[in-house]
Short mmCIF file of C-alpha atoms (C1' of nucleotides) in Angstrom, two decimals:
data_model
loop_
_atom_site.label_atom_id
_atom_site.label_comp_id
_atom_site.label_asym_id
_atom_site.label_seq_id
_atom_site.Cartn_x
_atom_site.Cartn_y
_atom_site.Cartn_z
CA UNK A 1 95.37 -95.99 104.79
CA UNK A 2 96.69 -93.30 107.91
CA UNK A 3 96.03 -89.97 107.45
CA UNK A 4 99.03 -87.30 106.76
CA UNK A 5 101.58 -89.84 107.61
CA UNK A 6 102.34 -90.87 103.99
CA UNK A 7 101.30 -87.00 103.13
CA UNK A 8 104.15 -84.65 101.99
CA UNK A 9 106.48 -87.45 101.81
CA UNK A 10 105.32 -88.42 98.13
CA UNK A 11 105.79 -87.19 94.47
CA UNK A 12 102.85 -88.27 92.21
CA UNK A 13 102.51 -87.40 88.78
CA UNK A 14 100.05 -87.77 86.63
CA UNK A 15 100.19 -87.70 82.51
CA UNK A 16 97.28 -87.33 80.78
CA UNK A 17 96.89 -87.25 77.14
CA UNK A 18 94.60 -83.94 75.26
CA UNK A 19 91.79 -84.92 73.79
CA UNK A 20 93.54 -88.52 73.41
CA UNK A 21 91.19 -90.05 70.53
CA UNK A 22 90.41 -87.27 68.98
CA UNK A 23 93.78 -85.64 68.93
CA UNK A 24 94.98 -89.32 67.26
CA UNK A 25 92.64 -88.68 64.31
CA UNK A 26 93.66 -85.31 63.47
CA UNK A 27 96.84 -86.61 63.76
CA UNK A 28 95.75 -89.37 60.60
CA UNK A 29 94.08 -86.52 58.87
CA UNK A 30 95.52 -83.27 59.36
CA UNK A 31 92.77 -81.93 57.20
CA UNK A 32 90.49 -82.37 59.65
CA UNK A 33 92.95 -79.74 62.24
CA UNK A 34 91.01 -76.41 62.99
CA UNK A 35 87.59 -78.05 62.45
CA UNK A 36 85.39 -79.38 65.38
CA UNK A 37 86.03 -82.95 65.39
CA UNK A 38 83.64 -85.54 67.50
CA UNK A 39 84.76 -89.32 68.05
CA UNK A 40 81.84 -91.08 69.02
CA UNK A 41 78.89 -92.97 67.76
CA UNK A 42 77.61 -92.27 64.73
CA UNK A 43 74.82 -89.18 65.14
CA UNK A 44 72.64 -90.48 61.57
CA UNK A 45 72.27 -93.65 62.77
CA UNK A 46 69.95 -95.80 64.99
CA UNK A 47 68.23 -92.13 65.95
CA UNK A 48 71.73 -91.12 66.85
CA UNK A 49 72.28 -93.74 70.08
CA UNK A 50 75.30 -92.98 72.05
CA UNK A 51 77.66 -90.41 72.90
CA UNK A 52 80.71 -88.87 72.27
CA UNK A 53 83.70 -90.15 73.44
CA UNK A 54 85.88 -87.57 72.83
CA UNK A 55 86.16 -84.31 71.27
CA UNK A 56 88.70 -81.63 70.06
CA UNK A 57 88.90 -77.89 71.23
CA UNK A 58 87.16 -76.51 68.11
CA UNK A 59 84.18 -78.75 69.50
CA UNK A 60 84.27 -78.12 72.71
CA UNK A 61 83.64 -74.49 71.61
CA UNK A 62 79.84 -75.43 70.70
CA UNK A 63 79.34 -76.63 74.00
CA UNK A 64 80.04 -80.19 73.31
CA UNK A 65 81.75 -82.04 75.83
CA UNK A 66 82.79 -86.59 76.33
CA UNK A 67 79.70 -88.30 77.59
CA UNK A 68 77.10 -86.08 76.22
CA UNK A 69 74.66 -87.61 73.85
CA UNK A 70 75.70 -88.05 70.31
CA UNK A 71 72.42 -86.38 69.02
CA UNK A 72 72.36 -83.53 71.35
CA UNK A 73 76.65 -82.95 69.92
CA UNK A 74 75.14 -82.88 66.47
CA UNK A 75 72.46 -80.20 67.12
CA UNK A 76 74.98 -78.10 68.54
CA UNK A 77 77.50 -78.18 65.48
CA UNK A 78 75.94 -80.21 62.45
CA UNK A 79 78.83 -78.80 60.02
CA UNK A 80 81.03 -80.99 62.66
CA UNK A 81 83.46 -84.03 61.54
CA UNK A 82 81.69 -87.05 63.02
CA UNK A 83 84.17 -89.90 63.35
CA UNK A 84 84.15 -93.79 64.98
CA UNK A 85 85.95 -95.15 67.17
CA UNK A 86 88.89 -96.62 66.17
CA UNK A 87 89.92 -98.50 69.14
CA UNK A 88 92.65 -100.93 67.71
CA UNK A 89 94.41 -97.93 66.84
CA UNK A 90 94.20 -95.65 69.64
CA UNK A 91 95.37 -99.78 71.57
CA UNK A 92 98.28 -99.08 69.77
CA UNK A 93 99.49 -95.54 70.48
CA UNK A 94 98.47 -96.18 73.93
CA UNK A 95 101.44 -99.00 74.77
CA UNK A 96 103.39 -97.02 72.17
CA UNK A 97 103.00 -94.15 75.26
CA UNK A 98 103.07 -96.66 77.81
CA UNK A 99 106.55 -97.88 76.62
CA UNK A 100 107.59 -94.34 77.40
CA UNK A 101 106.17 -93.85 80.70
CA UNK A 102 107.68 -97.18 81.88
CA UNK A 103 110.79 -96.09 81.01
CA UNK A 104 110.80 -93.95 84.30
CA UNK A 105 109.08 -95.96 86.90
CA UNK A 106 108.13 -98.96 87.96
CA UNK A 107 105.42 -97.75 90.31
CA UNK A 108 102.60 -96.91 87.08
CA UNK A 109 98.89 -96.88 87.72
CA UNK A 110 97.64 -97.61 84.25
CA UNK A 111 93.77 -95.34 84.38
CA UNK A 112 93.15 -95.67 81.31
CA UNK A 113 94.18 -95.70 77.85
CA UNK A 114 95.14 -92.36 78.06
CA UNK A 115 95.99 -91.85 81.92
CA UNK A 116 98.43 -92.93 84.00
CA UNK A 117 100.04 -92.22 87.72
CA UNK A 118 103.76 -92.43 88.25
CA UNK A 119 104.92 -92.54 91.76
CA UNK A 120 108.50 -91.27 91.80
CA UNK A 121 108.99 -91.12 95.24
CA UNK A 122 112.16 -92.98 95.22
CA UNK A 123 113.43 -91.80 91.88
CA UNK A 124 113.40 -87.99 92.53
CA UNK A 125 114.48 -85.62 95.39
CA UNK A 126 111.77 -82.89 95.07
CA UNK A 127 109.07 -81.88 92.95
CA UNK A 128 111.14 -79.98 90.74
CA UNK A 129 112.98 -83.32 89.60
CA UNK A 130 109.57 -84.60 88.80
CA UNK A 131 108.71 -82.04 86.75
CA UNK A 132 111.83 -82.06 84.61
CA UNK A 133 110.85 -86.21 84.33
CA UNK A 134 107.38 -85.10 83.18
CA UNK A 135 108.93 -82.85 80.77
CA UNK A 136 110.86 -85.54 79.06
CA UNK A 137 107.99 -87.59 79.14
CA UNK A 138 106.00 -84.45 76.84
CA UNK A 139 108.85 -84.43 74.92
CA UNK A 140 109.14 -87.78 73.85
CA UNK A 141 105.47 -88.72 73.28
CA UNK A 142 105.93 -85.73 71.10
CA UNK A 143 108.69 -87.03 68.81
CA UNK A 144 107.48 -90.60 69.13
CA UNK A 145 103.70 -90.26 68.18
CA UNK A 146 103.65 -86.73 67.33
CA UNK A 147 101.05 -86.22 70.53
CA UNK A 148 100.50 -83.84 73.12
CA UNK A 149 99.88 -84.39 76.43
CA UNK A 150 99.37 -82.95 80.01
CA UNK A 151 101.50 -83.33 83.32
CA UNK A 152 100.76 -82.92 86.85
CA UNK A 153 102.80 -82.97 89.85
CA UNK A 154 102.21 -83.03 93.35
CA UNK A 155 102.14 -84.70 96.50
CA UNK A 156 99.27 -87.86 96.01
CA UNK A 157 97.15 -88.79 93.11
CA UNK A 158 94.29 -86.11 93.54
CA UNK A 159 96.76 -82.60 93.28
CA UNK A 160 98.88 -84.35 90.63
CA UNK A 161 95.43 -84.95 88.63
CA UNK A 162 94.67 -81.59 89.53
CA UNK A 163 97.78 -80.14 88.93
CA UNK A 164 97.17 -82.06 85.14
CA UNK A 165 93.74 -80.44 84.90
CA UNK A 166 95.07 -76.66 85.28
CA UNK A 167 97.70 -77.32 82.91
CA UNK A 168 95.76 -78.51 80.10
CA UNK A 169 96.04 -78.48 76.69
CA UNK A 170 99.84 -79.39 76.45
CA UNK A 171 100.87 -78.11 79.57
CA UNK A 172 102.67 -79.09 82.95
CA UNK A 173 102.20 -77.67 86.09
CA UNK A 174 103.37 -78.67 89.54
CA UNK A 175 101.40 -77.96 92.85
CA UNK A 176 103.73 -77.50 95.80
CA UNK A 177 102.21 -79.20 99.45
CA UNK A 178 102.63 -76.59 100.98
CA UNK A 179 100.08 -74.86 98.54
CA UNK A 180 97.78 -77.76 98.13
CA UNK A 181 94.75 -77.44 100.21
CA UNK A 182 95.03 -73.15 99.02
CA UNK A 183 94.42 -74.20 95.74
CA UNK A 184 91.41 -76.09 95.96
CA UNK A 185 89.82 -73.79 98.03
CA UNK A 186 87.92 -71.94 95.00
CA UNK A 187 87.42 -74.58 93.05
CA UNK A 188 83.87 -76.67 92.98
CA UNK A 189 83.95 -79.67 94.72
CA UNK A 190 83.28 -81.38 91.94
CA UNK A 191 87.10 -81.08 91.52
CA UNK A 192 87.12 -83.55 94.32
CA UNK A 193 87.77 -87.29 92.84
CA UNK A 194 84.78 -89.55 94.10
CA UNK A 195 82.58 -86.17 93.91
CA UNK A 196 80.28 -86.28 90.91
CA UNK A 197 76.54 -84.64 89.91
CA UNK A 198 74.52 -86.27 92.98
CA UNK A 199 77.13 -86.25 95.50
CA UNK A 200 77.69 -82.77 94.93
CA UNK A 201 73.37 -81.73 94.74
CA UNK A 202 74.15 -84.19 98.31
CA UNK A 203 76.28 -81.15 99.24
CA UNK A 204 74.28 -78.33 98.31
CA UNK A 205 71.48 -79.46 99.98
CA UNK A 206 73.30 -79.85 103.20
CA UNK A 207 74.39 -76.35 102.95
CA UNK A 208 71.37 -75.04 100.73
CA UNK A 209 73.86 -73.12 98.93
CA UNK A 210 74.27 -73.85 95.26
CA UNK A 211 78.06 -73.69 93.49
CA UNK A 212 79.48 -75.01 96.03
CA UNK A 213 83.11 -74.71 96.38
CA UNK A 214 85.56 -76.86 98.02
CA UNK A 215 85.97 -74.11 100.99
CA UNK A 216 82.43 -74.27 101.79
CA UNK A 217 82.52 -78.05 101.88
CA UNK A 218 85.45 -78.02 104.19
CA UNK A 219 82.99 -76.25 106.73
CA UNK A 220 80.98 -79.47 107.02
CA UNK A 221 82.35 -81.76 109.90
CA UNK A 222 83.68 -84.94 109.59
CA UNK A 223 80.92 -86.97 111.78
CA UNK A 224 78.43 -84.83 109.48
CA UNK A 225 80.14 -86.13 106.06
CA UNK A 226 80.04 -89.52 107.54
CA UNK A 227 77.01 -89.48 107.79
CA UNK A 228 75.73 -88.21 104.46
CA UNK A 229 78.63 -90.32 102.75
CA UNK A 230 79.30 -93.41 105.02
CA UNK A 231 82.89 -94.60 105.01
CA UNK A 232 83.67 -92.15 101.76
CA UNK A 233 82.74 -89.62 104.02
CA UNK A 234 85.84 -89.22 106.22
CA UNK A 235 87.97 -89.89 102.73
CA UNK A 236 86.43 -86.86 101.50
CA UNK A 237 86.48 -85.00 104.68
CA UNK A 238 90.26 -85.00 103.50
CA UNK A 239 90.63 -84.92 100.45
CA UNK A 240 88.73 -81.25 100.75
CA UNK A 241 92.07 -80.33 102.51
CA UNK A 242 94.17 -81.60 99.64
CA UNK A 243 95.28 -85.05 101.81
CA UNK A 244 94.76 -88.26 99.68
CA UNK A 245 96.39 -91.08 101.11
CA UNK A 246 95.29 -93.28 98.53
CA UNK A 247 98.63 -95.41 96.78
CA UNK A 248 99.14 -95.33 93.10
CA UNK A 249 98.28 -98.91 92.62
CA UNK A 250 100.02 -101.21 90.05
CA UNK A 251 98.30 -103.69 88.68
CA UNK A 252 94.89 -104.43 89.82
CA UNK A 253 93.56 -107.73 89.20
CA UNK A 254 89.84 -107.70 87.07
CA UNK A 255 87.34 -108.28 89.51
CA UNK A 256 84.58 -109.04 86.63
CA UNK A 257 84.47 -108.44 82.84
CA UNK A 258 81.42 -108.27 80.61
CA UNK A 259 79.40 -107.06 77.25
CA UNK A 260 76.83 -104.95 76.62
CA UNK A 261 74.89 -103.84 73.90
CA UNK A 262 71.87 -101.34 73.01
CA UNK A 263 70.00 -102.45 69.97
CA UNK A 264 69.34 -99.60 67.18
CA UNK A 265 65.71 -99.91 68.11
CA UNK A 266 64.04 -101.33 71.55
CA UNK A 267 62.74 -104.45 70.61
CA UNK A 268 60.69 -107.33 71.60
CA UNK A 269 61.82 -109.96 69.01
CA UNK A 270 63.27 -112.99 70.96
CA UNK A 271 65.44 -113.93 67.87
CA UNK A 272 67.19 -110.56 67.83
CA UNK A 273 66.96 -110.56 71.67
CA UNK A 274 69.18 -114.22 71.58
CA UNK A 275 70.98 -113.76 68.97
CA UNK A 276 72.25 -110.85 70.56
CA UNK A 277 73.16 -112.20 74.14
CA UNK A 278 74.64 -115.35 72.57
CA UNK A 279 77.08 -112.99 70.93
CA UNK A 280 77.45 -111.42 74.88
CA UNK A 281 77.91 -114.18 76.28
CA UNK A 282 80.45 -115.86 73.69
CA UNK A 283 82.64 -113.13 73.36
CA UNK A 284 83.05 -112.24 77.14
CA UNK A 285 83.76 -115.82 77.85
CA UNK A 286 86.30 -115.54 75.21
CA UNK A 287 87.48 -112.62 76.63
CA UNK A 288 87.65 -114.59 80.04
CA UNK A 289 89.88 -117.19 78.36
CA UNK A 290 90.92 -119.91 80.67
CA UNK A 291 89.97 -118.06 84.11
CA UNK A 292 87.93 -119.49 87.03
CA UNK A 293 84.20 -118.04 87.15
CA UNK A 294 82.29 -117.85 90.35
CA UNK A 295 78.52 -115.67 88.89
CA UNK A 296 77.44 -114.14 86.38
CA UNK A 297 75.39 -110.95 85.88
CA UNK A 298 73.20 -110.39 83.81
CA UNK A 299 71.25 -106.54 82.84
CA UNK A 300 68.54 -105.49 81.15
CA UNK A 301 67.45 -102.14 80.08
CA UNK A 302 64.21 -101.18 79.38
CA UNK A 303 62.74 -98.81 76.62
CA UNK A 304 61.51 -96.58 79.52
CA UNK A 305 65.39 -96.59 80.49
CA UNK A 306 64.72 -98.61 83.89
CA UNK A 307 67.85 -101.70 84.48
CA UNK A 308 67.62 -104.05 85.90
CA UNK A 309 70.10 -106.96 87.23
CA UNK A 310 69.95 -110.16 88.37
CA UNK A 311 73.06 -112.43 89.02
CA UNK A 312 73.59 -115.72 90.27
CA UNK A 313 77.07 -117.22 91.97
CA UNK A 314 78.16 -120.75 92.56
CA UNK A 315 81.51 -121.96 93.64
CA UNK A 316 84.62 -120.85 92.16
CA UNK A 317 86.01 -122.78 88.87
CA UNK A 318 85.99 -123.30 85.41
CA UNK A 319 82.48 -123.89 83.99
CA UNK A 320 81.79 -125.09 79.94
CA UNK A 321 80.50 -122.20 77.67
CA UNK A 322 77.20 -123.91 77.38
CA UNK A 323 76.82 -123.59 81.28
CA UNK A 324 77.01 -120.07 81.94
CA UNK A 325 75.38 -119.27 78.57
CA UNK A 326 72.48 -121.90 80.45
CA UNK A 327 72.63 -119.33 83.70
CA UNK A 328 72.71 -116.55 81.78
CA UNK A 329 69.61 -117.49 79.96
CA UNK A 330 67.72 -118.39 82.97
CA UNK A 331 68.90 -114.80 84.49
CA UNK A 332 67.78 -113.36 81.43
CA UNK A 333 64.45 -114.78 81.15
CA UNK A 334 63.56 -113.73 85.26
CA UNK A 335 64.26 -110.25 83.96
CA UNK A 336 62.02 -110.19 81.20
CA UNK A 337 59.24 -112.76 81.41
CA UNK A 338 57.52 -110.34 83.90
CA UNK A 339 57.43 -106.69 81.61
CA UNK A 340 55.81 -106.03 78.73
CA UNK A 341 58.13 -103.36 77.89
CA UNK A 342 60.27 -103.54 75.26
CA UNK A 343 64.40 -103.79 75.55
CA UNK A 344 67.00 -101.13 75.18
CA UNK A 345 70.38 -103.11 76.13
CA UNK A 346 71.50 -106.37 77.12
CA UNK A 347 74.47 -106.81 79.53
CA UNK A 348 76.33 -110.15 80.59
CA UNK A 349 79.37 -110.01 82.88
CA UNK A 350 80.93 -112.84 84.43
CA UNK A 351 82.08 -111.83 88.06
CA UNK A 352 86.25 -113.85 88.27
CA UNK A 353 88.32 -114.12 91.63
CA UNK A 354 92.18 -114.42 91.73
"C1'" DA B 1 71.57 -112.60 114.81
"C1'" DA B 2 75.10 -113.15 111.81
"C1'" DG B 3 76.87 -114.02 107.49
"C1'" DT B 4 76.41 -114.20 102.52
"C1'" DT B 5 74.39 -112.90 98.20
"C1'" DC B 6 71.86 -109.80 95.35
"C1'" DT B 7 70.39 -105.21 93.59
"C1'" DT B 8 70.86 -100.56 92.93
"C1'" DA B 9 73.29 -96.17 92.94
"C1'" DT B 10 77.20 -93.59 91.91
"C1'" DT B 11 81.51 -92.52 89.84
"C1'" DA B 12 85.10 -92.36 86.22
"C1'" DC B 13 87.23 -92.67 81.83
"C1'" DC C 1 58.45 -83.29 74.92
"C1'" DT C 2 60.04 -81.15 79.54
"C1'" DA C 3 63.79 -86.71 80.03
"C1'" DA C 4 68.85 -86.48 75.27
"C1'" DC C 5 72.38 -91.29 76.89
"C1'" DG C 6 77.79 -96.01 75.61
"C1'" DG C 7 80.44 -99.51 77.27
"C1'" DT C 8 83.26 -101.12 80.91
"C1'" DA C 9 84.48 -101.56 85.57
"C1'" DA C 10 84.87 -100.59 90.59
"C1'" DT C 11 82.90 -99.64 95.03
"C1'" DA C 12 79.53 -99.01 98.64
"C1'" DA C 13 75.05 -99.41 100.93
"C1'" DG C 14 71.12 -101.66 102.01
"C1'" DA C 15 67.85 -105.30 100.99
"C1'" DA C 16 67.02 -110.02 100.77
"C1'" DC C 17 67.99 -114.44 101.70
"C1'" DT C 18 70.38 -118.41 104.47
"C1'" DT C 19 71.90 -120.62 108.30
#
DNA sequence: AAGTTCTTATTAC
DNA sequence: CTAACGGTAATAAGAACTT
């Protein structure tokens, strides 16, 4: 992780599919093209828990945006199409996509379902190579799954997501380095990956200036950002001048995988509560299959919205089911035995090494 | 005092 | 009702606990 020396020597691109589960369903319904379309939980039941996951442009007119509570979506645009998740089947377009992508590089960085990093260092000569690759790569997923997606080029992961941003819906755009830290500038830091809500409020109240844009955080030193961010700090120090050293990173091992769940109604019934985090537990350690296990965690949230954790570790193997459902249950009851309030959501996780 | 483990905060999709 | 609110996972900081 050195500064600039990897810097203008590398050609990232990022694809990034519109409105990915949303733009799927239209896809199975074209009916439902030209109307405001939200994928998400469903807004009539259990007082409308959740949020949307995704949303089309027609929604996104009404204000509605991924993340934002399902119930607040549904005041905004009641006459809206209100759809669930189908994950299995966006699963399936996504290595349907995948199996494109590959086709070009070996060096992928899988984000998400619908996101991916291509480092075609070695494949291209310039930026304008990549961009023809990233047009292919529109083209196909086009005649293949009848999907559009976004493209960004540039020299590391953060102007190529950028890059993707600006050209979105079904558009490619490629930033040049030389132009890279210029066309940030203007932009709110917020742009910056690693800057959300807080860090940003962080920023503003450094500078008591609100809005702030990526110029005015530039003006901050770095000894100054280390010390409001600790060791992000001197990351973001650079990234504000479009330098991102990070690597587009294959395959990452799971570090931990878990469950969670938020009942329909807070509740204080221990037979709901365990018959819950048996299923949790269960279907994680299924999940887990035949990996070693060395803690688990387990979280409670309260009606009042307060979480809390607690997790326990021991050494590194396989345990029986029974065990860590045994741990989890004596986690569970420390968290609960000692509030009177009722619960929101259970969480297990079990935290794997290797 | 140093090293490990636990808890919370933040981010991102 | 001003506070709306999922599920999954990673990372970092500081507290808490051990040795």
């Amino acid at each position: 992780m050195k500064n600039e020396d990897l810097e203008e020597k590398r050609v990232v691109l990022h694809v990034d599919m519109d409105y990915f589960f949303a733009q799927i369903e239209e896809r199975e319904n074209p009916r439902f093209r030209g109307k405001p379309l939200i994928v998400g939980a469903d807004p009539k039941k259990g007082a409308g828990r959740g949020v949307v996951s995704t949303c089309n442009y027609e929604a996104r007119k009404y204000g509605i945006k991924s993340g934002m509570p399902i119930s607040r979506s549904y005041k905004l645009c009641p006459e809206g199409v209100f759809l669930p998740v189908n994950m299995p089947l966006y699963k399936r377009v996504s290595s349907s996509i995948f199996q494109i992508i590959e086709k070009e590089t070996e060096k992928i960085e899988r984000v998400s379902l619908d996101e991916a990093y291509l480092d075609l260092t070695k494949k291209v000569k310039n930026l304008k190579e990549a961009e023809s690759i990233g047009k292919k790569i529109k083209e196909k997923i086009k005649r293949k799954e009848d999907l559009t997606c976004s493209v960004g080029v540039g020299k590391n992961k953060m102007m190529a997501k950028i890059a993707c941003e600006e050209a979105k819906p079904d558009g490619i755009k490629v930033i040049f380095p030389k132009d890279s830290s210029k066309v940030i500038l203007k932009k709110s830091v917020e742009i910056i990956p690693g800057i959300g809500i807080k860090r940003k409020k962080e920023i503003e109240n450094y500078l008591k200036k609100k809005d702030v844009t990526v110029a005015d955080a530039k003006k901050i030193k770095k000894e100054n950002l280390e010390k409001i961010f600790g060791k992000l700090g001197k990351e973001f120090y650079w990234k504000f001048r479009g330098v991102d050293c990070e690597k587009v990173g294959e395959k990452k091992e799971t570090k931990s995988k878990g469950k969670e769940y938020t009942f329909q109604k807070d509740t204080y019934d221990p037979k709901k509560i365990i018959k819950i985090f048996r299923y949790l537990v269960f279907q994680t350690i299924k999940e887990v299959g035949k990996q070693k296990v060395k803690g688990v965690v387990v979280t409670c949230r309260f009606e009042d919205f307060e979480t809390h954790t607690k997790q326990t570790s021991f050494p590194l193997k396989f345990y029986k089911k029974k065990v860590l459902y045994k741990k989890g249950v004596s986690l569970l009851l420390h968290l609960i035995t000692k509030t009177k309030k009722r619960i929101r959501l259970l969480g297990f996780r079990l935290i794997l090494e290797r």
